[in-house]
Amino acid sequence: MTQTIDPVAGPGSPQERVDAWLNRFESALAAGDARQAAAMFAADSYWRDLVSFTWNLKTVEGREGIAHMLESCLADTAPSGFRTTEAPVESAGVVEAWIEFETAGGRGKGHLRLTDEGGWTLLTSLRELKGFEEPQRERRPKGAHHGTIRGRRSWAEERDREETELGREEQPYVVVIGGGQGGIALGARLRQLGVPALVLERNARAGDSWRKRYKSLCLHDPVWYDHLPYLPFPDNWPVFAPKDKIADWLEMYTQVMEVPYWTSSEVTSAGWDDEAERWTVVVDRDGEAITLTPRQLVFATGMSGKPNIPSFPGMELFQGDQHHSSQHPGPDAYAGKRAVVIGSNNSAHDICAALWEHGAEVTMVQRSSTHIVRSESLMDIAMGDLYSERAVSSGMTTDKADMVFASLPYRIMHEFQIPVYKQIRERDADFYDRLEKAGFLLDWGDDESGLFMKYLRRGSGYYIDVGASELVADGEIALAHGKVDHLTADGVVLADGTELPADVVVYATGYGSMNGWVADLAGQEMADRVGKCWGLGSGTTKDPGPWEGEQRNMWKPTQQQGLWFHGGNLHQSRHYSLYLALQLKARYEGIPTPVYGLQEVHHRS
């Protein structure tokens, strides 16, 4: 039976209570007493560690889970110096405190929630490695070597030399496949940490993964949520940036942050050598075949993975245009045409609205219910306290907002989200009533927890309304329901026999798991070895159990040595790129990285 001790209940200021808890906690850790440290937590408690203790992204639950983790990690970690960084606050019987600490090899930050029963939630995160700190502020590089130096090379000449030799005379330690927002953010982190890395982008320019999408595409998340590492957007940046503006920013960012970056470079194969413990990555760089041999390979090909392109009977008979939403060229060519869009999530709504604006006759085929939330309500109620001008004015930084979000364990996050979306539902009741009267099938997630949980669990099933829902409610975008049975030469036929005449069919049918790219490049056996990416194992729709506790395979070690996944929205690309970069840096420097709780594979795709 787990020992229980007084969790420092009773009188005292929030500061005194937190200090007392941290002092006793650190004493138990220093004594190597994992059971005593675990007993200071509540029976229902959660410790989320981002690399600092586990060299993993891992959440352990309850006293037994915490004790098991500490028994495995404590000797190598040697944590010390736990202290608050600002005054703790108390609300509804919960004391919250921001903390910092050290380990044998690094420095960390974290967050503690304390109740009368003990520690409720604890977040610990590695922020830097001792002896390998980033060259920032007082450690920033001089940039110029004063004095006289024979054969001096300029900064530009040195950059040219590096570009010429990288991948030929000098092999990168890390190769990142995918030069979108995720690959660029990770490339910038690795550059600052001094890890030889190379980001590969198959398009001709950085930012083309945005630039080439349909012209109405814009960010649905607000600017405060979307900053990249080191270089935030300027104060006059639009709240919702258009795709081409984001593309140009990514291109500029890649140059300014000196990210080693190859364009027009498509990976054709990747293989792992067990004996040499390195990869062989074959790249077609603008027609030239180049072989790279990195120790670490990161797939940064987007959270959504490969496009799900359906196979309906009769597709070969259809005489109009048909394409997946990822290949949609925009609405210009379809003025006066009959458009059928298969799907009812973000891309489907955006494309339907743009087609309508350009004079097309548009029908949306809704195959299952969709969660809708108005952008204004999402920004105000769900995000306003963390990512908004209001938050900035109150002293909230991007890093602190990221840590607040990270401090909520996934197991209980839905409990915090349910009242948020209940408030949104009440605020926008008329909006939802009009949508349902138009025949749109709405849902709020399996447990009424709304958009964020749908995103984290399955990455689909929602739309942030920036106007298209009004067209649906008003009947300007026609609705049809059901599965597609087949296509004819000039239309789409649904399972109930409904015929939808069409000149263009857009398949807004989503994306598969990221390990589909692994299957293409390294073989199905390796893809099966690492298993599915994304999802929590919540047992909700499209997120089968068992419970994982963290995003499957993302930003952490996988069952294949040297293989990593990086992706997600701009917020996740920014925040989690730090932890992935630190894991790669430690391996590059030969620092021992004993991984606790390596994820098991339960689902292959």
XYZ file of C-alpha atoms in Angstrom, residues 79-586:
508
model
C 16.626 16.978 -9.363
C 17.192 19.918 -7.044
C 16.558 23.603 -6.484
C 12.760 23.591 -6.688
C 11.517 27.134 -6.151
C 8.717 29.426 -7.216
C 9.336 32.097 -9.832
C 6.373 34.287 -8.903
C 3.834 34.502 -6.121
C 1.431 31.532 -6.099
C -2.284 32.232 -6.324
C -5.298 30.413 -4.898
C -8.754 29.982 -6.410
C -11.566 27.581 -5.494
C -9.327 25.647 -3.142
C -6.521 25.130 -5.660
C -3.153 26.831 -5.281
C -1.232 27.351 -8.529
C 2.485 28.019 -8.671
C 5.090 28.556 -11.357
C 8.340 26.809 -10.509
C 11.852 26.218 -11.748
C 14.341 23.495 -10.903
C 17.539 21.824 -12.035
C 18.515 18.292 -12.964
C 21.908 16.696 -13.328
C 22.060 17.756 -16.956
C 19.659 20.624 -17.403
C 17.426 23.381 -16.152
C 13.670 23.225 -16.153
C 10.472 25.107 -15.588
C 7.125 23.854 -14.469
C 3.757 24.397 -12.907
C 2.160 22.977 -9.760
C -1.477 22.753 -8.693
C -1.839 22.007 -5.014
C -4.987 21.073 -3.058
C -5.550 20.150 0.586
C -5.014 16.516 -0.445
C -1.616 17.200 -1.979
C -0.212 17.754 -5.442
C -2.966 17.566 -8.031
C -1.097 18.361 -11.253
C 2.607 18.852 -11.843
C 4.231 19.915 -15.096
C 7.997 19.624 -15.451
C 9.768 20.645 -18.647
C 13.390 20.730 -19.711
C 14.300 24.170 -21.022
C 18.057 23.968 -21.555
C 21.003 21.607 -21.230
C 23.824 22.587 -18.894
C 26.917 23.452 -20.877
C 24.931 23.686 -24.106
C 22.835 26.790 -23.513
C 21.577 28.689 -26.548
C 23.651 31.756 -27.530
C 21.105 34.335 -26.426
C 21.247 37.658 -24.587
C 24.537 37.776 -22.634
C 25.749 34.727 -24.579
C 24.880 36.096 -28.005
C 27.636 35.748 -30.649
C 29.767 38.783 -31.421
C 29.156 38.388 -35.146
C 32.444 40.010 -36.061
C 36.050 39.054 -35.353
C 37.945 42.254 -34.707
C 41.584 42.508 -35.597
C 43.443 41.380 -38.677
C 43.032 37.838 -40.006
C 44.735 36.553 -43.125
C 42.319 35.023 -45.608
C 39.346 36.276 -43.649
C 35.993 35.053 -44.978
C 32.916 37.252 -44.691
C 29.688 36.072 -43.136
C 28.208 35.621 -46.609
C 31.219 33.629 -47.787
C 31.028 31.387 -44.742
C 27.328 30.770 -45.361
C 28.096 29.920 -49.001
C 30.783 27.471 -47.894
C 28.386 25.794 -45.475
C 25.684 25.520 -48.129
C 28.137 24.018 -50.617
C 29.594 21.443 -48.235
C 26.501 20.404 -46.277
C 25.200 17.078 -47.520
C 28.389 16.460 -49.492
C 31.657 16.965 -47.611
C 29.802 17.312 -44.301
C 26.847 15.098 -43.375
C 24.016 16.480 -41.224
C 23.360 14.782 -37.903
C 19.622 15.401 -38.384
C 17.609 15.399 -41.597
C 14.134 16.910 -41.410
C 11.746 15.818 -44.152
C 9.295 18.645 -44.743
C 10.038 22.350 -44.858
C 6.696 23.772 -43.745
C 6.077 25.523 -40.450
C 7.096 22.488 -38.387
C 10.324 21.760 -40.206
C 11.294 25.419 -40.254
C 10.656 25.887 -36.519
C 12.649 22.763 -35.666
C 15.411 23.801 -38.064
C 15.697 27.138 -36.283
C 15.888 25.452 -32.876
C 18.583 23.030 -34.022
C 20.566 25.868 -35.598
C 20.602 27.764 -32.318
C 21.648 24.626 -30.436
C 24.523 23.932 -32.815
C 23.173 20.645 -34.158
C 24.150 20.023 -37.813
C 20.790 19.641 -39.493
C 19.246 19.926 -42.923
C 15.596 20.650 -43.737
C 14.325 19.227 -47.031
C 11.434 20.881 -48.879
C 10.114 19.429 -52.120
C 8.618 22.738 -53.265
C 10.640 25.428 -55.038
C 10.376 27.993 -52.235
C 10.034 28.018 -48.486
C 6.395 28.739 -47.709
C 5.057 27.028 -50.831
C 3.112 24.547 -48.717
C 0.924 27.560 -47.875
C 1.452 29.582 -51.047
C 0.143 26.822 -53.324
C -3.105 26.186 -51.459
C -6.484 27.613 -52.512
C -6.372 31.394 -52.559
C -8.995 32.028 -49.871
C -7.041 30.059 -47.262
C -6.071 31.990 -44.155
C -5.178 31.145 -40.599
C -8.249 30.463 -38.469
C -6.163 30.759 -35.294
C -5.331 34.293 -34.113
C -1.872 35.819 -34.396
C -1.081 35.542 -30.666
C -1.391 31.749 -30.968
C 0.813 31.477 -34.045
C 4.214 33.034 -33.307
C 7.308 31.114 -34.388
C 10.294 30.581 -32.041
C 12.657 33.509 -31.471
C 10.953 35.877 -33.918
C 7.319 36.774 -33.113
C 5.071 38.459 -35.609
C 5.199 42.285 -35.433
C 2.525 44.171 -33.511
C 0.766 45.238 -36.715
C 0.466 41.694 -38.078
C -3.156 40.855 -38.965
C -5.159 38.748 -36.517
C -5.856 36.153 -39.228
C -3.011 36.081 -41.720
C -3.740 35.194 -45.377
C -1.883 32.177 -46.714
C 0.464 34.150 -48.986
C 1.463 36.450 -46.142
C 2.264 33.424 -43.977
C 4.197 31.893 -46.887
C 6.328 35.015 -47.300
C 6.949 35.163 -43.540
C 8.134 31.544 -43.500
C 10.479 32.234 -46.407
C 11.879 35.303 -44.695
C 12.151 33.491 -41.356
C 14.118 30.651 -42.927
C 16.662 33.137 -44.273
C 16.902 35.341 -41.183
C 17.224 32.398 -38.792
C 19.834 30.804 -41.126
C 18.000 27.495 -41.287
C 19.955 25.009 -43.459
C 17.252 24.452 -46.036
C 17.128 22.742 -49.407
C 14.269 23.532 -51.759
C 13.228 21.428 -54.771
C 14.423 18.449 -52.762
C 12.230 15.364 -52.595
C 13.141 12.289 -50.598
C 12.753 9.158 -52.715
C 13.748 6.555 -50.113
C 14.968 6.176 -46.552
C 16.496 3.113 -44.906
C 17.900 2.404 -41.449
C 21.182 0.532 -40.930
C 21.091 -1.253 -37.553
C 24.816 -1.949 -37.513
C 25.937 1.576 -38.411
C 23.035 3.174 -36.506
C 22.382 5.686 -39.234
C 19.987 6.378 -42.068
C 20.522 6.346 -45.799
C 18.293 9.025 -47.269
C 18.179 9.431 -51.038
C 17.156 12.890 -52.219
C 16.263 14.174 -55.653
C 17.494 17.755 -55.442
C 16.345 19.549 -58.543
C 17.215 16.534 -60.670
C 20.440 15.608 -58.869
C 20.492 12.398 -56.787
C 22.165 12.998 -53.415
C 22.597 10.467 -50.608
C 22.529 11.696 -47.014
C 23.517 9.600 -43.989
C 22.108 11.235 -40.846
C 21.853 9.642 -37.409
C 18.394 11.095 -36.836
C 15.458 11.446 -39.242
C 12.462 13.654 -38.514
C 9.226 13.488 -40.467
C 7.802 17.017 -40.372
C 5.293 16.380 -43.135
C 2.321 17.932 -41.369
C 0.126 16.639 -38.564
C -2.471 15.438 -41.039
C -0.220 13.148 -43.062
C -1.089 11.974 -46.547
C -4.315 13.113 -48.234
C -7.192 10.642 -47.945
C -8.209 10.355 -51.585
C -11.354 8.231 -51.840
C -11.985 5.551 -54.423
C -15.620 5.742 -55.519
C -17.052 3.687 -58.362
C -17.354 5.760 -61.523
C -14.602 8.272 -60.734
C -12.951 7.328 -64.018
C -16.203 8.134 -65.845
C -16.613 11.649 -64.467
C -15.938 14.201 -67.217
C -15.547 17.314 -65.076
C -12.731 18.317 -62.748
C -12.139 16.301 -59.579
C -9.407 16.667 -56.989
C -8.590 16.450 -53.278
C -8.893 19.671 -51.283
C -5.102 19.756 -50.881
C -4.861 20.197 -54.669
C -7.730 22.664 -55.052
C -6.542 25.474 -57.363
C -9.035 28.051 -56.163
C -12.480 29.157 -57.321
C -11.675 31.320 -60.336
C -12.209 28.704 -63.030
C -15.564 27.588 -61.663
C -17.746 30.677 -61.990
C -21.196 29.554 -63.112
C -20.271 25.898 -62.628
C -21.952 23.279 -60.462
C -19.618 22.318 -57.619
C -20.027 19.402 -55.231
C -17.755 19.361 -52.190
C -17.540 16.059 -50.322
C -16.992 16.827 -46.638
C -18.055 19.373 -44.043
C -14.991 20.311 -42.010
C -12.612 23.304 -42.257
C -11.374 22.869 -45.823
C -14.824 21.979 -47.122
C -16.351 25.148 -45.670
C -13.529 27.384 -46.894
C -13.710 25.980 -50.414
C -17.510 26.128 -50.549
C -17.498 29.769 -49.472
C -14.847 30.760 -52.018
C -16.692 28.951 -54.827
C -19.927 30.714 -53.849
C -18.149 34.086 -53.847
C -17.069 33.435 -57.439
C -20.516 32.556 -58.688
C -20.506 28.774 -58.538
C -23.579 26.754 -57.606
C -22.318 24.901 -54.530
C -23.500 21.778 -52.723
C -21.804 20.498 -49.577
C -22.160 16.770 -48.902
C -22.173 16.200 -45.151
C -21.323 12.596 -44.377
C -21.302 12.918 -40.574
C -21.974 15.580 -37.962
C -19.521 18.455 -37.560
C -18.612 20.711 -34.660
C -18.908 24.407 -35.514
C -17.645 27.294 -33.433
C -17.744 30.952 -34.464
C -14.323 32.550 -34.677
C -15.321 35.517 -32.514
C -16.589 33.288 -29.728
C -13.570 31.011 -29.887
C -11.203 33.967 -29.588
C -13.132 35.628 -26.786
C -14.189 32.726 -24.587
C -11.851 29.822 -25.361
C -8.579 31.627 -26.123
C -8.895 35.175 -24.802
C -7.201 34.624 -21.446
C -4.088 33.134 -23.041
C -3.784 34.238 -26.671
C -5.199 37.724 -27.294
C -4.324 41.377 -26.967
C -6.226 41.297 -23.688
C -3.906 38.549 -22.467
C -0.797 40.434 -23.592
C -1.995 43.560 -21.782
C -2.418 41.571 -18.579
C 1.184 40.362 -18.756
C 0.653 36.989 -20.408
C 3.613 35.988 -22.564
C 3.498 33.438 -25.370
C 5.759 31.083 -23.444
C 3.653 31.311 -20.300
C 0.459 30.748 -22.278
C 2.013 27.661 -23.871
C 2.958 26.375 -20.427
C -0.534 26.992 -19.027
C -1.978 24.936 -21.842
C 0.669 22.235 -21.368
C 0.027 22.077 -17.625
C -3.431 20.550 -18.066
C -3.068 16.766 -18.353
C -4.930 15.349 -21.324
C -6.839 12.955 -19.070
C -8.757 15.829 -17.452
C -8.477 18.538 -20.101
C -11.998 17.846 -21.384
C -13.369 18.743 -17.940
C -11.995 22.257 -18.380
C -13.251 22.492 -21.955
C -16.864 21.391 -21.403
C -17.973 24.577 -19.550
C -16.187 26.736 -22.138
C -18.178 25.257 -24.998
C -21.378 25.281 -22.954
C -20.910 29.040 -22.639
C -20.257 29.347 -26.379
C -23.359 27.272 -27.124
C -25.513 29.563 -24.990
C -23.981 32.748 -26.374
C -24.524 31.703 -30.006
C -27.802 29.813 -29.550
C -29.527 31.649 -32.415
C -26.647 30.891 -34.772
C -26.802 27.178 -33.998
C -30.584 27.122 -34.235
C -30.474 28.581 -37.748
C -27.818 26.062 -38.820
C -29.861 23.123 -37.578
C -33.015 24.452 -39.219
C -31.079 24.519 -42.493
C -30.416 20.812 -42.014
C -26.796 20.977 -40.863
C -25.839 18.139 -38.502
C -24.073 19.621 -35.477
C -22.137 18.011 -32.662
C -19.999 19.158 -29.737
C -17.729 16.147 -29.504
C -18.514 12.834 -27.873
C -18.447 14.410 -24.408
C -19.486 17.980 -25.333
C -15.887 19.191 -24.931
C -15.702 21.010 -28.241
C -13.001 21.935 -30.711
C -9.679 21.540 -28.904
C -10.403 18.017 -27.758
C -11.586 17.023 -31.240
C -8.355 18.416 -32.616
C -6.170 16.620 -30.080
C -8.040 13.338 -30.316
C -8.569 13.022 -34.050
C -7.457 16.201 -35.839
C -10.761 16.529 -37.692
C -14.500 16.938 -37.335
C -14.772 20.695 -36.843
C -14.939 24.090 -38.550
C -14.002 27.488 -37.137
C -16.645 29.675 -38.753
C -15.323 32.709 -40.582
C -18.399 33.129 -42.763
C -19.260 29.911 -44.552
C -21.723 28.784 -41.897
C -23.872 31.842 -42.558
C -24.103 30.780 -46.207
C -25.195 27.315 -45.087
C -27.747 28.728 -42.643
C -29.147 30.998 -45.364
C -29.335 28.194 -47.909
C -26.798 29.837 -50.227
C -24.651 26.716 -49.912
C -26.907 23.719 -50.504
C -26.688 20.713 -48.192
C -26.862 17.027 -49.008
C -26.389 14.179 -46.572
C -25.032 10.665 -46.744
C -22.309 8.538 -48.242
C -21.254 8.718 -51.866
C -22.350 5.633 -53.805
C -20.798 6.398 -57.180
C -20.012 9.053 -59.768
C -21.477 9.376 -63.226
C -20.184 11.307 -66.215
C -21.787 14.482 -64.911
C -22.578 14.069 -61.243
C -22.405 12.426 -57.841
C -24.939 9.843 -56.659
C -25.423 9.323 -52.930
C -26.317 6.079 -51.183
C -29.995 7.068 -50.921
C -30.167 7.667 -54.680
C -29.891 11.466 -54.533
C -28.250 12.747 -57.726
C -26.089 15.856 -57.554
C -25.185 17.325 -60.968
C -21.555 18.478 -60.980
C -18.957 20.120 -63.173
C -16.341 19.875 -60.417
C -16.045 17.548 -57.430
C -13.763 18.454 -54.528
C -12.862 15.690 -52.097
C -12.468 17.445 -48.739
C -12.001 14.019 -47.208
C -9.166 14.726 -44.829
C -5.805 13.111 -44.265
C -4.355 9.867 -42.981
C -1.751 9.260 -40.278
C 1.732 10.699 -40.739
C 3.227 7.212 -40.749
C 1.818 6.855 -44.267
C 4.832 8.887 -45.390
C 7.091 6.437 -43.559
C 5.458 3.577 -45.460
C 6.111 5.322 -48.772
C 9.760 6.109 -48.079
C 10.968 3.418 -45.676
C 8.481 0.597 -46.166
C 5.294 -0.636 -44.569
C 7.182 -2.759 -42.044
C 8.820 0.307 -40.533
C 5.554 2.249 -40.621
C 3.895 -0.583 -38.704
C 6.800 -0.698 -36.262
C 6.216 2.904 -35.162
C 2.439 2.804 -35.546
C -0.146 5.508 -35.846
C 0.627 9.155 -35.188
C -1.710 11.542 -33.362
C -4.575 10.883 -30.989
C -4.735 10.233 -27.259
C -6.413 6.843 -27.082
C -9.519 8.417 -25.560
C -11.924 5.837 -26.939
C -13.946 8.588 -28.600
C -14.845 8.709 -32.284
C -11.768 8.125 -34.489
C -9.482 7.994 -31.430
C -9.479 4.333 -30.369
C -8.047 3.218 -27.031
C -6.179 2.203 -25.037
C -5.363 5.441 -23.258
C -1.976 6.853 -24.274
C -1.781 9.989 -22.126
C 0.131 11.931 -24.804
C -0.096 12.427 -28.541
C 0.929 9.184 -30.209
C 4.513 9.337 -31.520
C 4.688 13.130 -31.645
C 7.883 14.981 -30.617
C 9.294 12.001 -28.708
C 11.175 8.713 -29.213
C 9.426 6.051 -31.259
C 9.830 2.292 -31.542
C 12.316 2.903 -34.374
C 15.671 4.235 -33.234
C 16.476 7.595 -34.796
C 12.963 8.190 -36.174
C 10.877 11.143 -34.977
C 7.680 12.984 -35.889
C 7.082 16.721 -35.663
C 3.915 18.519 -36.704
C 0.726 20.192 -35.658
C -0.498 23.745 -35.843
C 1.756 26.773 -35.463
C 1.366 26.737 -31.681
C 2.514 23.115 -31.438
C 5.274 23.624 -34.008
C 6.607 26.443 -31.839
C 6.223 24.911 -28.380
C 7.131 21.270 -28.955
C 10.016 22.006 -31.318
C 11.991 22.991 -28.210
C 11.611 19.595 -26.550
C 12.332 17.689 -29.728
C 15.399 19.835 -30.397
C 16.732 19.252 -26.863
C 16.331 15.487 -27.255
C 18.254 15.606 -30.533
C 20.929 17.894 -29.074
C 21.511 15.547 -26.147
